[in-house]
mmCIF file of C-alpha atoms in Angstrom:
data_model
loop_
_atom_site.group_PDB
_atom_site.id
_atom_site.type_symbol
_atom_site.label_atom_id
_atom_site.label_comp_id
_atom_site.label_asym_id
_atom_site.label_seq_id
_atom_site.Cartn_x
_atom_site.Cartn_y
_atom_site.Cartn_z
ATOM 1 C CA ASN W 1 -33.001 -97.509 17.742
ATOM 2 C CA PRO W 2 -30.666 -95.344 19.219
ATOM 3 C CA TYR W 3 -30.225 -93.493 16.005
ATOM 4 C CA ALA W 4 -34.081 -92.918 15.289
ATOM 5 C CA GLY W 5 -35.005 -89.489 13.847
ATOM 6 C CA VAL W 6 -36.783 -87.608 11.429
ATOM 7 C CA TRP W 7 -36.600 -84.587 9.265
ATOM 8 C CA SER W 8 -39.563 -81.964 9.039
ATOM 9 C CA SER W 9 -40.055 -78.886 7.364
ATOM 10 C CA GLY W 10 -38.626 -75.674 9.079
ATOM 11 C CA GLY W 11 -39.268 -72.016 7.992
ATOM 12 C CA PRO W 12 -38.010 -71.371 4.491
ATOM 13 C CA LEU W 13 -35.300 -69.188 3.602
ATOM 14 C CA ASN W 14 -36.328 -65.568 2.094
ATOM 15 C CA SER W 15 -34.277 -66.012 -0.669
ATOM 16 C CA ALA W 16 -33.705 -69.398 -2.737
ATOM 17 C CA CYS W 17 -29.854 -69.913 -2.382
ATOM 18 C CA GLU W 18 -26.877 -72.562 -2.585
ATOM 19 C CA ALA W 19 -23.605 -72.931 -1.689
ATOM 20 C CA GLY W 20 -23.912 -70.739 1.527
ATOM 21 C CA GLY W 21 -22.168 -71.042 4.778
ATOM 22 C CA GLY W 22 -24.194 -72.263 8.181
ATOM 23 C CA LEU W 23 -23.425 -71.796 11.723
ATOM 24 C CA GLY W 24 -24.999 -72.295 15.025
ATOM 25 C CA ILE W 25 -27.840 -74.595 16.508
ATOM 26 C CA GLN W 26 -31.293 -75.541 15.089
ATOM 27 C CA THR W 27 -33.239 -72.646 17.147
ATOM 28 C CA ALA W 28 -30.524 -70.025 16.682
ATOM 29 C CA ALA W 29 -28.768 -70.245 12.979
ATOM 30 C CA LEU W 30 -27.180 -68.223 10.457
ATOM 31 C CA TYR W 31 -27.314 -69.028 6.565
ATOM 32 C CA ILE W 32 -24.525 -66.929 4.951
ATOM 33 C CA GLY W 33 -23.824 -65.919 1.284
ATOM 34 C CA GLY W 34 -24.430 -68.150 -1.411
ATOM 35 C CA GLY W 35 -23.123 -69.586 -4.671
ATOM 36 C CA THR W 36 -23.537 -66.484 -7.022
ATOM 37 C CA GLY W 37 -21.219 -64.225 -4.468
ATOM 38 C CA THR W 38 -24.227 -62.852 -2.637
ATOM 39 C CA ALA W 39 -23.447 -61.104 0.422
ATOM 40 C CA ASP W 40 -26.957 -61.842 1.882
ATOM 41 C CA VAL W 41 -27.044 -63.261 5.560
ATOM 42 C CA GLU W 42 -30.331 -64.806 7.047
ATOM 43 C CA SER W 43 -30.821 -65.593 10.726
ATOM 44 C CA TYR W 44 -33.108 -68.436 12.017
ATOM 45 C CA ASN W 45 -35.008 -68.689 15.277
ATOM 46 C CA GLY W 46 -36.268 -72.066 15.088
ATOM 47 C CA THR W 47 -39.498 -70.920 13.255
ATOM 48 C CA SER W 48 -38.500 -68.117 10.574
ATOM 49 C CA PHE W 49 -35.576 -66.538 8.941
ATOM 50 C CA THR W 50 -35.082 -62.758 9.086
ATOM 51 C CA GLU W 51 -32.486 -60.887 6.859
ATOM 52 C CA VAL W 52 -29.751 -59.275 9.083
ATOM 53 C CA ASN W 53 -26.665 -57.195 7.963
ATOM 54 C CA ASN W 54 -24.806 -58.227 4.866
ATOM 55 C CA LEU W 55 -21.278 -59.510 4.497
ATOM 56 C CA ASN W 56 -18.811 -56.961 3.426
ATOM 57 C CA GLU W 57 -17.621 -59.299 0.810
ATOM 58 C CA GLY W 58 -20.164 -61.584 -0.846
ATOM 59 C CA ARG W 59 -19.089 -65.199 -1.264
ATOM 60 C CA GLY W 60 -20.349 -68.775 -1.611
ATOM 61 C CA TYR W 61 -18.435 -71.760 -1.365
ATOM 62 C CA PRO W 62 -16.838 -71.127 1.824
ATOM 63 C CA ALA W 63 -13.577 -72.499 3.427
ATOM 64 C CA GLY W 64 -15.421 -72.670 6.635
ATOM 65 C CA SER W 65 -17.949 -71.099 8.775
ATOM 66 C CA PHE W 66 -18.475 -71.664 12.368
ATOM 67 C CA GLY W 67 -19.587 -70.195 15.803
ATOM 68 C CA THR W 68 -22.733 -69.121 16.903
ATOM 69 C CA THR W 69 -25.480 -66.336 16.114
ATOM 70 C CA THR W 70 -23.822 -63.655 18.249
ATOM 71 C CA ALA W 71 -20.140 -64.768 17.595
ATOM 72 C CA GLY W 72 -19.448 -66.456 14.143
ATOM 73 C CA ILE W 73 -16.751 -66.578 11.451
ATOM 74 C CA ALA W 74 -17.039 -66.762 7.765
ATOM 75 C CA ALA W 75 -13.823 -67.667 6.133
ATOM 76 C CA GLY W 76 -12.843 -67.965 2.241
ATOM 77 C CA GLY W 77 -15.016 -69.110 -0.599
ATOM 78 C CA ILE W 78 -15.635 -67.816 -4.183
ATOM 79 C CA ASP W 79 -16.884 -64.384 -4.766
ATOM 80 C CA SER W 80 -18.365 -62.841 -7.874
ATOM 81 C CA PRO W 81 -17.849 -63.205 -10.578
ATOM 82 C CA SER W 82 -15.686 -66.367 -9.535
ATOM 83 C CA THR W 83 -12.475 -65.649 -7.581
ATOM 84 C CA ARG W 84 -11.467 -67.404 -4.585
ATOM 85 C CA THR W 85 -10.778 -65.327 -1.722
ATOM 86 C CA ALA W 86 -8.898 -65.791 1.746
ATOM 87 C CA ASN W 87 -11.057 -62.827 3.305
ATOM 88 C CA THR W 88 -12.014 -63.583 6.820
ATOM 89 C CA GLU W 89 -15.040 -61.836 8.458
ATOM 90 C CA SER W 90 -16.061 -61.993 12.242
ATOM 91 C CA TRP W 91 -19.957 -61.442 13.278
ATOM 92 C CA ASP W 92 -20.685 -60.038 16.392
ATOM 93 C CA GLY W 93 -24.440 -60.306 16.551
ATOM 94 C CA THR W 94 -25.055 -57.202 14.633
ATOM 95 C CA ASN W 95 -22.473 -56.781 12.045
ATOM 96 C CA TRP W 96 -19.629 -58.261 10.020
ATOM 97 C CA THR W 97 -16.058 -57.102 10.302
ATOM 98 C CA GLU W 98 -12.884 -57.931 8.387
ATOM 99 C CA VAL W 99 -10.126 -59.611 10.164
ATOM 100 C CA ASN W 100 -7.353 -61.362 9.489
ATOM 101 C CA ASN W 101 -7.268 -63.505 6.036
ATOM 102 C CA LEU W 102 -6.703 -67.316 5.879
ATOM 103 C CA ASN W 103 -3.069 -68.187 4.892
ATOM 104 C CA THR W 104 -4.233 -70.326 2.059
ATOM 105 C CA THR W 105 -6.773 -68.790 -0.423
ATOM 106 C CA ARG W 106 -9.466 -71.467 -0.646
ATOM 107 C CA SER W 107 -13.143 -72.454 -1.251
ATOM 108 C CA GLN W 108 -15.080 -75.504 -0.399
ATOM 109 C CA GLY W 109 -13.720 -76.680 2.605
ATOM 110 C CA ALA W 110 -14.883 -77.778 6.176
ATOM 111 C CA GLY W 111 -15.063 -75.486 9.178
ATOM 112 C CA PHE W 112 -15.790 -76.138 12.746
ATOM 113 C CA GLY W 113 -15.354 -74.833 15.937
ATOM 114 C CA THR W 114 -15.821 -71.344 17.658
ATOM 115 C CA SER W 115 -15.386 -67.729 16.958
ATOM 116 C CA THR W 116 -12.203 -67.799 19.019
ATOM 117 C CA ALA W 117 -11.370 -71.464 18.382
ATOM 118 C CA GLY W 118 -12.015 -72.804 15.136
ATOM 119 C CA TYR W 119 -10.741 -74.717 12.018
ATOM 120 C CA ALA W 120 -10.895 -74.445 8.095
ATOM 121 C CA VAL W 121 -9.973 -77.685 6.698
ATOM 122 C CA ALA W 122 -8.840 -78.594 3.326
ATOM 123 C CA GLY W 123 -10.516 -77.133 0.312
ATOM 124 C CA GLY W 124 -9.685 -76.194 -3.421
ATOM 125 C CA THR W 125 -7.256 -73.399 -4.323
ATOM 126 C CA PRO W 126 -8.327 -74.632 -7.146
ATOM 127 C CA SER W 127 -6.124 -77.393 -6.674
ATOM 128 C CA VAL W 128 -7.209 -79.743 -3.933
ATOM 129 C CA VAL W 129 -5.116 -79.314 -0.767
ATOM 130 C CA ALA W 130 -5.054 -81.068 2.895
ATOM 131 C CA ASN W 131 -4.146 -77.798 4.615
ATOM 132 C CA VAL W 132 -5.737 -77.204 7.994
ATOM 133 C CA GLU W 133 -5.865 -73.758 9.375
ATOM 134 C CA SER W 134 -6.425 -72.784 13.201
ATOM 135 C CA TRP W 135 -8.209 -69.842 14.208
ATOM 136 C CA ASN W 136 -7.702 -68.208 17.584
ATOM 137 C CA GLY W 137 -9.776 -65.381 17.475
ATOM 138 C CA SER W 138 -7.515 -62.980 15.859
ATOM 139 C CA SER W 139 -5.240 -64.930 13.335
ATOM 140 C CA TRP W 140 -5.194 -68.019 11.286
ATOM 141 C CA SER W 141 -1.958 -70.593 11.732
ATOM 142 C CA GLU W 142 -1.179 -73.608 9.956
ATOM 143 C CA THR W 143 -1.392 -77.052 11.664
ATOM 144 C CA THR W 144 -1.543 -80.577 10.760
ATOM 145 C CA ASP W 145 -2.842 -81.689 7.360
ATOM 146 C CA ILE W 146 -5.399 -84.149 7.001
ATOM 147 C CA ASN W 147 -4.241 -87.512 5.450
ATOM 148 C CA THR W 148 -6.240 -86.887 2.481
ATOM 149 C CA ALA W 149 -6.359 -84.058 0.355
ATOM 150 C CA ARG W 150 -10.117 -83.057 -1.094
ATOM 151 C CA PHE W 151 -12.510 -80.509 -1.171
ATOM 152 C CA GLN W 152 -16.594 -80.073 -1.095
ATOM 153 C CA LEU W 153 -16.229 -82.190 2.182
ATOM 154 C CA ALA W 154 -18.092 -81.255 5.577
ATOM 155 C CA GLY W 155 -17.233 -81.499 9.177
ATOM 156 C CA ASN W 156 -18.182 -80.811 12.637
ATOM 157 C CA GLY W 157 -16.514 -80.694 16.222
ATOM 158 C CA THR W 158 -14.354 -78.540 18.100
ATOM 159 C CA THR W 159 -10.475 -77.706 18.300
ATOM 160 C CA THR W 160 -9.861 -80.848 20.322
ATOM 161 C CA SER W 161 -12.281 -83.147 19.029
ATOM 162 C CA GLY W 162 -13.429 -82.795 15.146
ATOM 163 C CA LEU W 163 -14.515 -85.021 12.461
ATOM 164 C CA VAL W 164 -14.485 -84.771 8.416
ATOM 165 C CA TYR W 165 -16.001 -86.851 6.124
ATOM 166 C CA GLY W 166 -16.868 -87.040 2.054
ATOM 167 C CA GLY W 167 -15.806 -84.826 -0.576
ATOM 168 C CA ASN W 168 -13.766 -85.480 -3.784
ATOM 169 C CA PRO W 169 -11.575 -86.143 -5.918
ATOM 170 C CA PRO W 170 -12.206 -88.738 -6.081
ATOM 171 C CA LEU W 171 -15.818 -88.945 -4.766
ATOM 172 C CA THR W 172 -15.177 -90.395 -1.186
ATOM 173 C CA THR W 173 -16.349 -92.023 2.077
ATOM 174 C CA LYS W 174 -13.557 -91.264 4.018
ATOM 175 C CA THR W 175 -13.880 -89.993 7.622
ATOM 176 C CA GLU W 176 -11.012 -88.533 9.705
ATOM 177 C CA SER W 177 -11.255 -87.834 13.192
ATOM 178 C CA TRP W 178 -9.278 -85.203 15.048
ATOM 179 C CA ASN W 179 -8.000 -85.127 18.553
ATOM 180 C CA GLY W 180 -6.214 -81.795 18.886
ATOM 181 C CA SER W 181 -2.768 -82.890 17.494
ATOM 182 C CA ALA W 182 -3.359 -85.501 14.659
ATOM 183 C CA TRP W 183 -6.061 -86.655 12.336
ATOM 184 C CA THR W 184 -6.876 -90.417 12.129
ATOM 185 C CA GLU W 185 -8.902 -92.320 9.334
ATOM 186 C CA VAL W 186 -11.762 -94.038 10.839
ATOM 187 C CA SER W 187 -14.852 -95.799 9.583
ATOM 188 C CA ASP W 188 -15.971 -94.693 6.234
ATOM 189 C CA LEU W 189 -19.630 -93.194 5.370
ATOM 190 C CA ASN W 190 -22.012 -95.835 3.816
ATOM 191 C CA GLN W 191 -22.599 -93.168 0.863
ATOM 192 C CA ALA W 192 -19.744 -91.471 -0.879
ATOM 193 C CA ARG W 193 -21.030 -87.982 -1.754
ATOM 194 C CA GLN W 194 -19.803 -84.380 -2.068
ATOM 195 C CA VAL W 195 -20.951 -80.938 -1.046
ATOM 196 C CA LEU W 196 -22.930 -82.415 1.668
ATOM 197 C CA ALA W 197 -23.692 -80.723 5.022
ATOM 198 C CA GLY W 198 -23.045 -81.788 8.627
ATOM 199 C CA ALA W 199 -23.740 -81.191 12.106
ATOM 200 C CA GLY W 200 -22.144 -82.137 15.672
ATOM 201 C CA THR W 201 -20.014 -80.875 18.333
ATOM 202 C CA SER W 202 -17.206 -83.546 18.527
ATOM 203 C CA ASN W 203 -15.780 -86.708 17.156
ATOM 204 C CA SER W 204 -17.993 -89.126 18.945
ATOM 205 C CA ASN W 205 -21.232 -87.698 17.403
ATOM 206 C CA GLY W 206 -22.216 -86.171 14.101
ATOM 207 C CA LEU W 207 -24.673 -86.274 11.243
ATOM 208 C CA ALA W 208 -24.020 -86.188 7.540
ATOM 209 C CA PHE W 209 -26.986 -85.028 5.134
ATOM 210 C CA GLY W 210 -27.404 -84.345 1.736
ATOM 211 C CA GLY W 211 -24.659 -83.915 -1.250
ATOM 212 C CA ASN W 212 -24.687 -85.516 -4.752
ATOM 213 C CA ALA W 213 -22.675 -88.500 -5.968
ATOM 214 C CA PRO W 214 -22.633 -88.563 -9.628
ATOM 215 C CA PRO W 215 -22.942 -90.692 -11.587
ATOM 216 C CA ALA W 216 -25.648 -92.534 -9.256
ATOM 217 C CA SER W 217 -29.207 -91.781 -9.712
ATOM 218 C CA PRO W 218 -30.182 -89.785 -8.290
ATOM 219 C CA VAL W 219 -27.424 -87.277 -8.110
ATOM 220 C CA TYR W 220 -29.283 -85.127 -5.478
ATOM 221 C CA ARG W 221 -28.765 -87.272 -2.421
ATOM 222 C CA ALA W 222 -31.390 -87.575 0.603
ATOM 223 C CA GLU W 223 -29.355 -89.864 2.522
ATOM 224 C CA THR W 224 -28.671 -88.921 6.400
ATOM 225 C CA GLU W 225 -26.058 -90.616 8.095
ATOM 226 C CA SER W 226 -25.269 -90.715 12.192
ATOM 227 C CA TRP W 227 -21.796 -90.997 13.663
ATOM 228 C CA ASP W 228 -21.569 -92.434 17.161
ATOM 229 C CA GLY W 229 -17.859 -92.081 17.491
ATOM 230 C CA SER W 230 -16.784 -95.646 15.762
ATOM 231 C CA SER W 231 -19.111 -96.079 12.865
ATOM 232 C CA TRP W 232 -21.813 -94.470 10.582
ATOM 233 C CA THR W 233 -25.422 -95.721 10.682
ATOM 234 C CA GLU W 234 -28.034 -94.861 7.736
ATOM 235 C CA VAL W 235 -31.099 -93.026 9.169
ATOM 236 C CA ALA W 236 -34.268 -91.241 7.813
ATOM 237 C CA ASP W 237 -33.768 -89.193 4.579
ATOM 238 C CA LEU W 238 -34.013 -85.561 3.968
ATOM 239 C CA GLY W 239 -37.703 -84.897 2.774
ATOM 240 C CA THR W 240 -35.790 -83.166 -0.258
ATOM 241 C CA GLY W 241 -32.659 -84.470 -1.742
ATOM 242 C CA ARG W 242 -30.276 -81.849 -2.629
ATOM 243 C CA THR W 243 -26.621 -80.816 -2.714
ATOM 244 C CA GLU W 244 -24.894 -77.460 -1.844
ATOM 245 C CA LEU W 245 -26.918 -77.163 1.164
ATOM 246 C CA ALA W 246 -25.613 -75.508 4.850
ATOM 247 C CA GLY W 247 -25.809 -77.395 8.074
ATOM 248 C CA ALA W 248 -26.032 -76.253 11.803
ATOM 249 C CA GLY W 249 -26.729 -78.282 14.929
ATOM 250 C CA PRO W 250 -24.870 -79.377 18.019
ATOM 251 C CA SER W 251 -25.262 -83.086 17.730
ATOM 252 C CA ASN W 252 -26.836 -86.088 15.792
ATOM 253 C CA THR W 253 -29.723 -85.754 17.514
ATOM 254 C CA VAL W 254 -30.719 -81.679 17.024
ATOM 255 C CA ALA W 255 -29.710 -80.543 13.496
ATOM 256 C CA LEU W 256 -30.918 -78.038 10.434
ATOM 257 C CA ALA W 257 -30.762 -78.345 6.802
ATOM 258 C CA MET W 258 -30.664 -75.048 4.878
ATOM 259 C CA GLY W 259 -31.076 -74.256 1.185
ATOM 260 C CA GLY W 260 -29.148 -76.036 -1.399
ATOM 261 C CA GLN W 261 -30.509 -77.168 -4.698
ATOM 262 C CA ASN W 262 -31.707 -80.189 -7.015
ATOM 263 C CA GLY W 263 -31.464 -78.649 -10.344
ATOM 264 C CA SER W 264 -32.457 -75.246 -8.961
ATOM 265 C CA ALA W 265 -31.797 -73.348 -5.745
ATOM 266 C CA THR W 266 -34.411 -73.693 -2.815
ATOM 267 C CA THR W 267 -35.574 -72.010 0.124
ATOM 268 C CA ALA W 268 -36.213 -75.496 1.783
ATOM 269 C CA THR W 269 -35.357 -75.801 5.686
ATOM 270 C CA GLU W 270 -35.765 -78.952 7.327
ATOM 271 C CA GLU W 271 -35.012 -79.945 11.090
ATOM 272 C CA TRP W 272 -33.813 -83.121 12.278
ATOM 273 C CA ALA W 273 -35.049 -84.101 15.669
ATOM 274 C CA PHE W 274 -34.260 -87.184 17.689
ATOM 275 C CA ALA W 275 -37.076 -89.990 18.106
ATOM 276 C CA GLY W 276 -35.640 -92.547 20.072
#
């Protein structure tokens, strides 16, 4: 089976948290902020999490987070008590620095790319939008909208090869592929869901996991799906079904699922490893 893989337990977060952002790879990742407007940031080394320097502005439900543990971006989100923000911060491996804001204040979007070439895709303003903004290392520019406006979606990729999937409203399986200039609807997820997580570095490989799908039972989903460039295949479930989790990882063969909630916030971390 070319999609065979398995989730196993990784080192837990120090603080139970939901709705934070994620970036990096399985052995070098950040978990950023959280749903209560927390500014806490934790760094994962493949074994355990260490608390590192806080964001300047606490927030959860980011519009996008992307990059590496030495050069990352956290954009938008909801700060405390419940105000959406356009604030963008840049991480240099030690400190967060406030940089130029998003053009559209928003939360719960999808982000992918690098600290000098990234995207924040769709989200809530609170109205659901299709806007896409491109980050060039110093400022945001409006670029081509996705075809279906939504929020609470996930994504992965680069500025010339990206993928976004899921979200609402309505709860959707829609997947769109980015080639650097246009978005194209491609094959749907098998399981419609929202506030899910993703991993991968292009529109030819991706991993979608977790989320929720009301009124289905269970609401908190454990399903994992692998993208091969043309279709999604259901693979092994997460050990803990959950929503509002964060993802990191370079492909559909190596990924990380961090935090989230299934009724209450969790410290759970799971590592995905290819077993083909």
